[in-house]
PDB file of C-alpha atoms in Angstrom:
ATOM      1  CA  UNK A 199      -8.159  20.291   4.327  1.00 50.00           C
ATOM      2  CA  UNK A 200      -4.982  22.334   4.605  1.00 54.00           C
ATOM      3  CA  UNK A 201      -2.940  22.845   7.735  1.00 78.00           C
ATOM      4  CA  UNK A 202      -2.198  20.395  10.538  1.00 94.00           C
ATOM      5  CA  UNK A 203      -3.400  16.788  10.247  1.00 98.00           C
ATOM      6  CA  UNK A 204      -2.608  13.539  12.040  1.00 98.00           C
ATOM      7  CA  UNK A 205      -1.665  10.636   9.792  1.00 98.00           C
ATOM      8  CA  UNK A 206      -1.880   7.035  11.002  1.00 98.00           C
ATOM      9  CA  UNK A 207      -0.437   3.836   9.510  1.00 98.00           C
ATOM     10  CA  UNK A 208      -1.550   0.510  10.978  1.00 98.00           C
ATOM     11  CA  UNK A 209       0.404  -2.719  11.360  1.00 98.00           C
ATOM     12  CA  UNK A 210      -1.912  -5.567  12.321  1.00 98.00           C
ATOM     13  CA  UNK A 211      -3.058  -9.103  11.618  1.00 98.00           C
ATOM     14  CA  UNK A 212      -6.297  -9.684   9.722  1.00 98.00           C
ATOM     15  CA  UNK A 213      -7.389 -13.203   8.765  1.00 96.00           C
ATOM     16  CA  UNK A 214     -10.114 -14.990   6.811  1.00 96.00           C
ATOM     17  CA  UNK A 215     -12.985 -14.333   9.218  1.00 97.00           C
ATOM     18  CA  UNK A 216     -14.729 -11.400   7.530  1.00 98.00           C
ATOM     19  CA  UNK A 217     -17.131 -10.640  10.356  1.00 97.00           C
ATOM     20  CA  UNK A 218     -14.343 -10.630  12.909  1.00 97.00           C
ATOM     21  CA  UNK A 219     -12.135  -8.521  10.643  1.00 97.00           C
ATOM     22  CA  UNK A 220     -14.842  -5.909  10.151  1.00 98.00           C
ATOM     23  CA  UNK A 221     -15.537  -5.739  13.888  1.00 98.00           C
ATOM     24  CA  UNK A 222     -11.806  -5.355  14.590  1.00 98.00           C
ATOM     25  CA  UNK A 223     -11.452  -2.648  11.944  1.00 98.00           C
ATOM     26  CA  UNK A 224     -14.460  -0.736  13.273  1.00 98.00           C
ATOM     27  CA  UNK A 225     -12.990  -0.799  16.779  1.00 98.00           C
ATOM     28  CA  UNK A 226      -9.649   0.498  15.516  1.00 98.00           C
ATOM     29  CA  UNK A 227     -11.350   3.273  13.526  1.00 98.00           C
ATOM     30  CA  UNK A 228     -13.378   4.365  16.551  1.00 98.00           C
ATOM     31  CA  UNK A 229     -10.302   4.399  18.803  1.00 98.00           C
ATOM     32  CA  UNK A 230      -8.263   6.338  16.250  1.00 98.00           C
ATOM     33  CA  UNK A 231     -11.028   8.880  15.838  1.00 97.00           C
ATOM     34  CA  UNK A 232     -11.088   9.448  19.605  1.00 96.00           C
ATOM     35  CA  UNK A 233      -7.323   9.985  19.479  1.00 97.00           C
ATOM     36  CA  UNK A 234      -7.645  12.659  16.807  1.00 97.00           C
ATOM     37  CA  UNK A 235      -6.341  10.715  13.794  1.00 98.00           C
ATOM     38  CA  UNK A 236      -7.445  12.358  10.543  1.00 98.00           C
ATOM     39  CA  UNK A 237      -6.203   9.723   8.058  1.00 98.00           C
ATOM     40  CA  UNK A 238      -5.995   6.052   9.004  1.00 98.00           C
ATOM     41  CA  UNK A 239      -4.441   3.560   6.576  1.00 98.00           C
ATOM     42  CA  UNK A 240      -5.159  -0.142   7.158  1.00 98.00           C
ATOM     43  CA  UNK A 241      -3.115  -2.965   5.606  1.00 98.00           C
ATOM     44  CA  UNK A 242      -3.939  -4.627   2.317  1.00 98.00           C
ATOM     45  CA  UNK A 243      -6.556  -7.379   2.661  1.00 97.00           C
ATOM     46  CA  UNK A 244      -7.738  -6.256   6.081  1.00 98.00           C
ATOM     47  CA  UNK A 245     -11.221  -7.567   5.295  1.00 98.00           C
ATOM     48  CA  UNK A 246     -10.960 -11.276   4.531  1.00 97.00           C
ATOM     49  CA  UNK A 247      -7.194 -11.669   4.685  1.00 96.00           C
ATOM     50  CA  UNK A 248      -4.536 -12.221   2.041  1.00 96.00           C
ATOM     51  CA  UNK A 249      -3.316 -15.315   0.211  1.00 93.00           C
ATOM     52  CA  UNK A 250      -1.618 -18.040   2.205  1.00 91.00           C
ATOM     53  CA  UNK A 251       0.633 -19.321  -0.590  1.00 88.00           C
ATOM     54  CA  UNK A 252       1.753 -17.190  -3.500  1.00 81.00           C
ATOM     55  CA  UNK A 253       3.513 -19.889  -5.495  1.00 79.00           C
ATOM     56  CA  UNK A 254       0.406 -22.026  -5.941  1.00 72.00           C
ATOM     57  CA  UNK A 255      -2.726 -20.428  -4.439  1.00 72.00           C
ATOM     58  CA  UNK A 256      -5.392 -22.977  -3.531  1.00 76.00           C
ATOM     59  CA  UNK A 257      -8.727 -21.916  -5.115  1.00 77.00           C
ATOM     60  CA  UNK A 258     -10.559 -23.356  -2.117  1.00 76.00           C
ATOM     61  CA  UNK A 259      -8.612 -21.117   0.273  1.00 85.00           C
ATOM     62  CA  UNK A 260      -8.809 -17.751  -1.490  1.00 91.00           C
ATOM     63  CA  UNK A 261     -10.073 -14.712   0.422  1.00 94.00           C
ATOM     64  CA  UNK A 262     -13.832 -14.164   0.069  1.00 96.00           C
ATOM     65  CA  UNK A 263     -14.710 -11.699  -2.691  1.00 97.00           C
ATOM     66  CA  UNK A 264     -16.994  -8.911  -1.496  1.00 98.00           C
ATOM     67  CA  UNK A 265     -19.141  -6.268  -3.139  1.00 97.00           C
ATOM     68  CA  UNK A 266     -18.112  -2.621  -2.692  1.00 97.00           C
ATOM     69  CA  UNK A 267     -21.791  -1.990  -1.950  1.00 97.00           C
ATOM     70  CA  UNK A 268     -21.930  -4.688   0.718  1.00 97.00           C
ATOM     71  CA  UNK A 269     -22.391  -4.404   4.482  1.00 98.00           C
ATOM     72  CA  UNK A 270     -18.667  -4.801   5.201  1.00 98.00           C
ATOM     73  CA  UNK A 271     -17.562  -1.484   3.697  1.00 98.00           C
ATOM     74  CA  UNK A 272     -20.801   0.108   4.878  1.00 98.00           C
ATOM     75  CA  UNK A 273     -19.731  -0.632   8.460  1.00 98.00           C
ATOM     76  CA  UNK A 274     -16.327   1.013   7.898  1.00 98.00           C
ATOM     77  CA  UNK A 275     -17.981   4.052   6.314  1.00 98.00           C
ATOM     78  CA  UNK A 276     -20.383   4.415   9.245  1.00 98.00           C
ATOM     79  CA  UNK A 277     -17.514   4.202  11.738  1.00 98.00           C
ATOM     80  CA  UNK A 278     -15.302   6.660   9.856  1.00 98.00           C
ATOM     81  CA  UNK A 279     -17.468   9.725  10.338  1.00 96.00           C
ATOM     82  CA  UNK A 280     -15.266  12.754   9.713  1.00 96.00           C
ATOM     83  CA  UNK A 281     -12.122  10.609   9.412  1.00 98.00           C
ATOM     84  CA  UNK A 282     -10.580   9.457   6.147  1.00 98.00           C
ATOM     85  CA  UNK A 283      -9.899   5.700   6.136  1.00 98.00           C
ATOM     86  CA  UNK A 284      -8.088   3.530   3.565  1.00 99.00           C
ATOM     87  CA  UNK A 285      -8.623  -0.225   3.784  1.00 98.00           C
ATOM     88  CA  UNK A 286      -8.012  -3.283   1.619  1.00 98.00           C
ATOM     89  CA  UNK A 287     -10.237  -6.203   0.638  1.00 98.00           C
ATOM     90  CA  UNK A 288     -10.915  -8.652  -2.214  1.00 98.00           C
ATOM     91  CA  UNK A 289     -13.402  -7.023  -4.570  1.00 98.00           C
ATOM     92  CA  UNK A 290     -15.930  -9.028  -6.573  1.00 97.00           C
ATOM     93  CA  UNK A 291     -16.683  -7.700 -10.050  1.00 96.00           C
ATOM     94  CA  UNK A 292     -18.714 -10.239 -11.991  1.00 95.00           C
ATOM     95  CA  UNK A 293     -16.574 -13.349 -12.327  1.00 93.00           C
ATOM     96  CA  UNK A 294     -13.389 -11.400 -11.625  1.00 96.00           C
ATOM     97  CA  UNK A 295     -11.770 -10.690  -8.277  1.00 97.00           C
ATOM     98  CA  UNK A 296      -9.381  -7.833  -7.555  1.00 98.00           C
ATOM     99  CA  UNK A 297      -6.966  -7.004  -4.770  1.00 98.00           C
ATOM    100  CA  UNK A 298      -8.522  -3.626  -4.000  1.00 98.00           C
ATOM    101  CA  UNK A 299      -8.042  -0.651  -1.700  1.00 98.00           C
ATOM    102  CA  UNK A 300     -10.805   1.828  -0.974  1.00 98.00           C
ATOM    103  CA  UNK A 301     -10.651   5.209   0.689  1.00 98.00           C
ATOM    104  CA  UNK A 302     -13.765   6.193   2.608  1.00 98.00           C
ATOM    105  CA  UNK A 303     -15.193   8.748   4.961  1.00 98.00           C
ATOM    106  CA  UNK A 304     -18.618   9.020   6.523  1.00 97.00           C
ATOM    107  CA  UNK A 305     -19.763  10.409   3.169  1.00 97.00           C
ATOM    108  CA  UNK A 306     -18.999   7.115   1.385  1.00 98.00           C
ATOM    109  CA  UNK A 307     -16.284   5.841  -0.954  1.00 98.00           C
ATOM    110  CA  UNK A 308     -13.915   8.629  -2.015  1.00 98.00           C
ATOM    111  CA  UNK A 309     -11.512   6.595  -4.141  1.00 98.00           C
ATOM    112  CA  UNK A 310     -10.689   3.052  -5.274  1.00 98.00           C
ATOM    113  CA  UNK A 311      -7.495   1.385  -6.458  1.00 98.00           C
ATOM    114  CA  UNK A 312      -7.125  -2.105  -7.905  1.00 98.00           C
ATOM    115  CA  UNK A 313      -3.611  -3.512  -7.567  1.00 98.00           C
ATOM    116  CA  UNK A 314      -1.843  -3.163 -10.903  1.00 98.00           C
ATOM    117  CA  UNK A 315       1.496  -4.935 -10.528  1.00 97.00           C
ATOM    118  CA  UNK A 316       1.280  -8.632  -9.785  1.00 94.00           C
ATOM    119  CA  UNK A 317       4.290 -10.698  -8.749  1.00 88.00           C
ATOM    120  CA  UNK A 318       4.409 -14.218 -10.120  1.00 73.00           C
ATOM    121  CA  UNK A 319       1.645 -16.358  -8.674  1.00 82.00           C
ATOM    122  CA  UNK A 320      -0.754 -13.610  -7.629  1.00 91.00           C
ATOM    123  CA  UNK A 321      -2.285 -13.492 -11.108  1.00 91.00           C
ATOM    124  CA  UNK A 322      -3.634 -16.989 -10.405  1.00 90.00           C
ATOM    125  CA  UNK A 323      -5.874 -15.469  -7.726  1.00 93.00           C
ATOM    126  CA  UNK A 324      -6.618 -11.902  -8.868  1.00 95.00           C
ATOM    127  CA  UNK A 325      -7.249  -9.912 -12.021  1.00 96.00           C
ATOM    128  CA  UNK A 326      -4.962  -6.901 -12.450  1.00 97.00           C
ATOM    129  CA  UNK A 327      -5.964  -3.269 -12.222  1.00 97.00           C
ATOM    130  CA  UNK A 328      -4.970  -0.921 -15.042  1.00 97.00           C
ATOM    131  CA  UNK A 329      -4.681   2.620 -13.687  1.00 97.00           C
ATOM    132  CA  UNK A 330      -3.326   4.937 -11.002  1.00 98.00           C
ATOM    133  CA  UNK A 331      -5.257   8.047 -10.030  1.00 98.00           C
ATOM    134  CA  UNK A 332      -5.442  10.579  -7.208  1.00 98.00           C
ATOM    135  CA  UNK A 333      -8.647  11.881  -5.632  1.00 98.00           C
ATOM    136  CA  UNK A 334      -9.729  14.552  -3.181  1.00 98.00           C
ATOM    137  CA  UNK A 335     -10.417  13.793   0.492  1.00 98.00           C
ATOM    138  CA  UNK A 336     -10.946  15.803   3.691  1.00 97.00           C
ATOM    139  CA  UNK A 337      -7.184  15.587   4.396  1.00 97.00           C
ATOM    140  CA  UNK A 338      -6.109  16.571   0.894  1.00 96.00           C
ATOM    141  CA  UNK A 339      -5.471  14.856  -2.404  1.00 98.00           C
ATOM    142  CA  UNK A 340      -4.530  11.190  -1.990  1.00 98.00           C
ATOM    143  CA  UNK A 341      -3.353   8.331  -4.186  1.00 98.00           C
ATOM    144  CA  UNK A 342      -3.193   4.661  -3.199  1.00 99.00           C
ATOM    145  CA  UNK A 343      -0.774   1.827  -3.918  1.00 98.00           C
ATOM    146  CA  UNK A 344      -1.048  -1.846  -2.979  1.00 98.00           C
ATOM    147  CA  UNK A 345       2.193  -3.548  -1.866  1.00 96.00           C
ATOM    148  CA  UNK A 346       4.112  -4.594  -5.040  1.00 97.00           C
ATOM    149  CA  UNK A 347       2.899  -1.418  -6.800  1.00 98.00           C
ATOM    150  CA  UNK A 348       5.359   0.642  -4.777  1.00 97.00           C
ATOM    151  CA  UNK A 349       8.309  -1.332  -6.147  1.00 97.00           C
ATOM    152  CA  UNK A 350       7.787   0.576  -9.405  1.00 97.00           C
ATOM    153  CA  UNK A 351       8.724   4.288  -9.203  1.00 97.00           C
ATOM    154  CA  UNK A 352       6.337   5.082 -12.061  1.00 97.00           C
ATOM    155  CA  UNK A 353       3.357   4.165  -9.871  1.00 98.00           C
ATOM    156  CA  UNK A 354       3.987   6.779  -7.201  1.00 98.00           C
ATOM    157  CA  UNK A 355       5.198   9.308  -9.778  1.00 98.00           C
ATOM    158  CA  UNK A 356       1.908   8.990 -11.679  1.00 98.00           C
ATOM    159  CA  UNK A 357      -0.007   9.722  -8.482  1.00 98.00           C
ATOM    160  CA  UNK A 358       2.199  12.711  -7.627  1.00 98.00           C
ATOM    161  CA  UNK A 359       1.766  14.144 -11.117  1.00 98.00           C
ATOM    162  CA  UNK A 360      -1.981  13.759 -10.606  1.00 98.00           C
ATOM    163  CA  UNK A 361      -1.695  16.031  -7.580  1.00 98.00           C
ATOM    164  CA  UNK A 362      -1.428  13.505  -4.750  1.00 98.00           C
ATOM    165  CA  UNK A 363       0.075  15.081  -1.628  1.00 98.00           C
ATOM    166  CA  UNK A 364      -0.262  11.858   0.356  1.00 98.00           C
ATOM    167  CA  UNK A 365       0.314   8.330  -0.915  1.00 98.00           C
ATOM    168  CA  UNK A 366      -1.399   5.609   1.099  1.00 98.00           C
ATOM    169  CA  UNK A 367       0.586   2.400   0.567  1.00 98.00           C
ATOM    170  CA  UNK A 368      -1.411  -0.601   1.788  1.00 98.00           C
ATOM    171  CA  UNK A 369       0.553  -3.847   2.048  1.00 98.00           C
ATOM    172  CA  UNK A 370       0.433  -7.530   2.836  1.00 97.00           C
ATOM    173  CA  UNK A 371       4.215  -7.766   2.464  1.00 96.00           C
ATOM    174  CA  UNK A 372       5.915 -10.906   3.752  1.00 94.00           C
ATOM    175  CA  UNK A 373       9.415 -11.844   4.709  1.00 92.00           C
ATOM    176  CA  UNK A 374      11.478 -13.704   2.146  1.00 88.00           C
ATOM    177  CA  UNK A 375      10.111 -17.141   1.299  1.00 80.00           C
ATOM    178  CA  UNK A 376      13.361 -18.394  -0.251  1.00 80.00           C
ATOM    179  CA  UNK A 377      15.935 -17.095   2.229  1.00 80.00           C
ATOM    180  CA  UNK A 378      14.133 -16.137   5.412  1.00 78.00           C
ATOM    181  CA  UNK A 379      16.180 -14.525   8.164  1.00 83.00           C
ATOM    182  CA  UNK A 380      15.930 -15.706  11.763  1.00 80.00           C
ATOM    183  CA  UNK A 381      14.851 -12.202  12.825  1.00 86.00           C
ATOM    184  CA  UNK A 382      12.380 -10.101  10.847  1.00 85.00           C
ATOM    185  CA  UNK A 383      14.414  -6.864  11.061  1.00 83.00           C
ATOM    186  CA  UNK A 384      17.318  -8.678   9.372  1.00 88.00           C
ATOM    187  CA  UNK A 385      15.223 -10.047   6.507  1.00 91.00           C
ATOM    188  CA  UNK A 386      16.096  -8.729   3.044  1.00 92.00           C
ATOM    189  CA  UNK A 387      12.444  -7.856   2.443  1.00 93.00           C
ATOM    190  CA  UNK A 388      12.359  -5.762   5.630  1.00 95.00           C
ATOM    191  CA  UNK A 389      15.153  -3.628   4.203  1.00 95.00           C
ATOM    192  CA  UNK A 390      13.461  -3.288   0.821  1.00 96.00           C
ATOM    193  CA  UNK A 391      10.088  -2.454   2.355  1.00 97.00           C
ATOM    194  CA  UNK A 392      11.560   0.529   4.201  1.00 97.00           C
ATOM    195  CA  UNK A 393      13.703   1.535   1.231  1.00 98.00           C
ATOM    196  CA  UNK A 394      10.745   1.737  -1.150  1.00 98.00           C
ATOM    197  CA  UNK A 395       8.652   3.759   1.308  1.00 98.00           C
ATOM    198  CA  UNK A 396      11.393   6.330   1.824  1.00 98.00           C
ATOM    199  CA  UNK A 397      12.406   6.496  -1.830  1.00 98.00           C
ATOM    200  CA  UNK A 398       8.848   6.998  -3.113  1.00 98.00           C
ATOM    201  CA  UNK A 399       8.320   9.833  -0.615  1.00 98.00           C
ATOM    202  CA  UNK A 400      11.652  11.563  -1.310  1.00 98.00           C
ATOM    203  CA  UNK A 401      11.632  11.335  -5.097  1.00 98.00           C
ATOM    204  CA  UNK A 402       8.108  12.776  -5.307  1.00 98.00           C
ATOM    205  CA  UNK A 403       8.369  15.050  -2.246  1.00 98.00           C
ATOM    206  CA  UNK A 404       5.098  13.789  -0.794  1.00 98.00           C
ATOM    207  CA  UNK A 405       3.990  12.033   2.374  1.00 98.00           C
ATOM    208  CA  UNK A 406       3.813   8.230   2.324  1.00 98.00           C
ATOM    209  CA  UNK A 407       1.568   6.512   4.863  1.00 98.00           C
ATOM    210  CA  UNK A 408       2.573   2.857   4.701  1.00 98.00           C
ATOM    211  CA  UNK A 409       0.648   0.055   6.418  1.00 98.00           C
ATOM    212  CA  UNK A 410       1.284  -3.686   6.521  1.00 98.00           C
ATOM    213  CA  UNK A 411      -0.031  -6.964   7.807  1.00 98.00           C
ATOM    214  CA  UNK A 412       1.630  -8.738  10.744  1.00 97.00           C
ATOM    215  CA  UNK A 413       1.571 -12.339  11.871  1.00 96.00           C
ATOM    216  CA  UNK A 414       1.228 -15.422   9.681  1.00 95.00           C
ATOM    217  CA  UNK A 415      -1.140 -16.448   6.889  1.00 93.00           C
ATOM    218  CA  UNK A 416      -0.465 -19.921   5.537  1.00 91.00           C
ATOM    219  CA  UNK A 417       3.190 -20.035   4.492  1.00 90.00           C
ATOM    220  CA  UNK A 418       3.640 -16.242   4.657  1.00 92.00           C
ATOM    221  CA  UNK A 419       5.034 -14.304   7.617  1.00 94.00           C
ATOM    222  CA  UNK A 420       4.317 -10.590   7.358  1.00 95.00           C
ATOM    223  CA  UNK A 421       6.774  -7.842   8.263  1.00 96.00           C
ATOM    224  CA  UNK A 422       4.732  -5.108   9.953  1.00 96.00           C
ATOM    225  CA  UNK A 423       6.881  -1.942   9.712  1.00 97.00           C
ATOM    226  CA  UNK A 424       3.987   0.486   9.296  1.00 98.00           C
ATOM    227  CA  UNK A 425       5.246   4.030   9.063  1.00 98.00           C
ATOM    228  CA  UNK A 426       4.673   7.662   8.138  1.00 98.00           C
ATOM    229  CA  UNK A 427       7.366   9.113   5.865  1.00 98.00           C
ATOM    230  CA  UNK A 428       7.836  12.821   5.223  1.00 98.00           C
ATOM    231  CA  UNK A 429       8.457  14.482   1.839  1.00 98.00           C
ATOM    232  CA  UNK A 430      12.201  14.450   2.468  1.00 97.00           C
ATOM    233  CA  UNK A 431      12.219  10.670   2.824  1.00 98.00           C
ATOM    234  CA  UNK A 432      12.574  10.750   6.612  1.00 98.00           C
ATOM    235  CA  UNK A 433      10.622   8.269   8.749  1.00 98.00           C
ATOM    236  CA  UNK A 434       8.504  10.322  11.143  1.00 98.00           C
ATOM    237  CA  UNK A 435       6.938   7.398  13.004  1.00 98.00           C
ATOM    238  CA  UNK A 436       7.111   3.593  12.751  1.00 98.00           C
ATOM    239  CA  UNK A 437       5.814   0.453  14.441  1.00 97.00           C
ATOM    240  CA  UNK A 438       8.947  -1.464  13.407  1.00 95.00           C
ATOM    241  CA  UNK A 439       8.157  -5.183  13.170  1.00 93.00           C
ATOM    242  CA  UNK A 440       5.449  -5.082  15.818  1.00 92.00           C
ATOM    243  CA  UNK A 441       1.748  -4.447  15.495  1.00 95.00           C
ATOM    244  CA  UNK A 442       0.370  -1.045  16.359  1.00 98.00           C
ATOM    245  CA  UNK A 443      -0.352   2.394  14.970  1.00 98.00           C
ATOM    246  CA  UNK A 444       2.356   4.773  13.763  1.00 98.00           C
ATOM    247  CA  UNK A 445       1.130   8.375  13.870  1.00 98.00           C
ATOM    248  CA  UNK A 446       2.572  11.753  12.956  1.00 98.00           C
ATOM    249  CA  UNK A 447       0.969  15.173  13.225  1.00 98.00           C
ATOM    250  CA  UNK A 448       2.165  17.243  10.291  1.00 98.00           C
ATOM    251  CA  UNK A 449       1.540  20.336   8.207  1.00 98.00           C
ATOM    252  CA  UNK A 450       0.969  18.729   4.784  1.00 97.00           C
ATOM    253  CA  UNK A 451       1.144  21.869   2.660  1.00 96.00           C
ATOM    254  CA  UNK A 452       3.870  23.508   4.712  1.00 97.00           C
ATOM    255  CA  UNK A 453       6.185  20.474   4.732  1.00 97.00           C
ATOM    256  CA  UNK A 454       5.744  19.795   1.022  1.00 98.00           C
ATOM    257  CA  UNK A 455       6.345  23.459   0.183  1.00 97.00           C
ATOM    258  CA  UNK A 456       9.509  23.384   2.295  1.00 97.00           C
ATOM    259  CA  UNK A 457      10.744  20.205   0.576  1.00 97.00           C
ATOM    260  CA  UNK A 458      10.162  21.725  -2.866  1.00 97.00           C
ATOM    261  CA  UNK A 459      11.423  25.227  -2.130  1.00 97.00           C
ATOM    262  CA  UNK A 460      14.808  24.858  -3.849  1.00 97.00           C
ATOM    263  CA  UNK A 461      14.572  21.566  -5.731  1.00 96.00           C
ATOM    264  CA  UNK A 462      11.108  20.785  -7.078  1.00 97.00           C
ATOM    265  CA  UNK A 463      11.351  17.331  -8.610  1.00 97.00           C
ATOM    266  CA  UNK A 464       8.013  17.406 -10.394  1.00 97.00           C
ATOM    267  CA  UNK A 465       8.688  20.798 -11.974  1.00 97.00           C
ATOM    268  CA  UNK A 466      12.159  19.754 -13.071  1.00 97.00           C
ATOM    269  CA  UNK A 467      11.200  16.524 -14.832  1.00 95.00           C
ATOM    270  CA  UNK A 468      12.487  16.017 -18.389  1.00 94.00           C
ATOM    271  CA  UNK A 469       9.904  13.649 -19.922  1.00 91.00           C
ATOM    272  CA  UNK A 470      11.293  14.276 -23.412  1.00 91.00           C
ATOM    273  CA  UNK A 471      14.419  12.352 -22.405  1.00 93.00           C
ATOM    274  CA  UNK A 472      12.611   9.292 -21.039  1.00 90.00           C
ATOM    275  CA  UNK A 473      11.693   7.782 -24.388  1.00 82.00           C
ATOM    276  CA  UNK A 474      12.624   4.249 -23.387  1.00 79.00           C
ATOM    277  CA  UNK A 475      10.570   4.323 -20.188  1.00 76.00           C
ATOM    278  CA  UNK A 476       7.745   2.156 -21.518  1.00 69.00           C
ATOM    279  CA  UNK A 477       9.627   0.366 -24.283  1.00 67.00           C
ATOM    280  CA  UNK A 478       9.592  -3.437 -24.138  1.00 66.00           C
ATOM    281  CA  UNK A 479      12.745  -5.086 -22.831  1.00 63.00           C
ATOM    282  CA  UNK A 480      14.168  -8.566 -23.389  1.00 60.00           C
ATOM    283  CA  UNK A 481      13.199  -9.419 -19.816  1.00 53.00           C
ATOM    284  CA  UNK A 482       9.516  -8.686 -20.426  1.00 48.00           C
ATOM    285  CA  UNK A 483       8.705 -12.160 -21.701  1.00 45.00           C
ATOM    286  CA  UNK A 484      10.248 -13.734 -18.623  1.00 44.00           C
ATOM    287  CA  UNK A 485       8.229 -11.599 -16.215  1.00 43.00           C
ATOM    288  CA  UNK A 486       5.076 -13.620 -16.792  1.00 43.00           C
ATOM    289  CA  UNK A 487       6.642 -16.807 -15.460  1.00 39.00           C
ATOM    290  CA  UNK A 488       5.430 -17.857 -11.999  1.00 40.00           C
ATOM    291  CA  UNK A 489       8.744 -19.433 -11.041  1.00 39.00           C
ATOM    292  CA  UNK A 490      10.666 -18.142  -8.048  1.00 39.00           C
ATOM    293  CA  UNK A 491      14.313 -17.245  -8.468  1.00 35.00           C
ATOM    294  CA  UNK A 492      16.969 -15.412  -6.450  1.00 31.00           C
ATOM    295  CA  UNK A 493      17.058 -12.784  -9.205  1.00 32.00           C
ATOM    296  CA  UNK A 494      13.326 -12.168  -8.811  1.00 40.00           C
ATOM    297  CA  UNK A 495      13.907 -11.552  -5.136  1.00 42.00           C
ATOM    298  CA  UNK A 496      16.579  -8.909  -5.569  1.00 34.00           C
ATOM    299  CA  UNK A 497      14.129  -6.040  -5.705  1.00 38.00           C
ATOM    300  CA  UNK A 498      10.618  -7.332  -5.040  1.00 39.00           C
ATOM    301  CA  UNK A 499       8.602  -8.802  -2.209  1.00 42.00           C
ATOM    302  CA  UNK A 500       8.578 -12.558  -2.529  1.00 40.00           C
ATOM    303  CA  UNK A 501       5.445 -12.934  -4.624  1.00 35.00           C
ATOM    304  CA  UNK A 502       3.443 -10.538  -2.524  1.00 35.00           C
TER     305      UNK A 502
END
């Protein structure tokens, strides 16, 4: 689809009760469709909830792992109709479980992303994905990221180079667990969450539709702050720290063309100069440690 579309990013609380979560999601999809939303992005782990403790996940309290062919996603697909919907859940694949996002319409699953980047602790609960790829949808070419993925500029850049015009960033992103602020808007992770959304949009000159969980799961308190960001890095609509739906009606092709008219970042890349981009660093060996530290918190969500 080219031309005018309405993008929606959801901030909301979704817990362990799968049946209740599916029913809630279906209701939100149906309401959004009546309101003319073309793309609706749910938070990470909307079906079955997220982890309650990232430092030492309890195996008995992990989110239920579901089949992509199961009745849960089938219900979302049936509700979507002509809409495009991105939603997160824990995917079962043999004896492995993945933190997964799927993009669906009434025609079925259009694209899948398994979270690649895992902060310390999450690897105890999930296997890691190994790729980023864009795919075609009724609202245009989309790529997906799951929370910590967007901390790494290479993730969004890979999607943009694969033709993504919209990046759906699904999150279960909490406030700091080591230095929590009294008010969510003042939390260091609230600042970083917004910063990453705007930076990924501006540096790739694409739209970012960023969702997030709200409320509390175990020891984690989620930030909300769902938003739609334009290709210039400007926030077009946001829920702030509250639950709700941030929407923006935009001309995808027109706004991206305008952003790239003089300075086209993707055309002006110099990959021949980035030789050290994927080279190992002395810090690499330390990154596998599950320990929390103030340094680890300087640029990442606290193990989320």
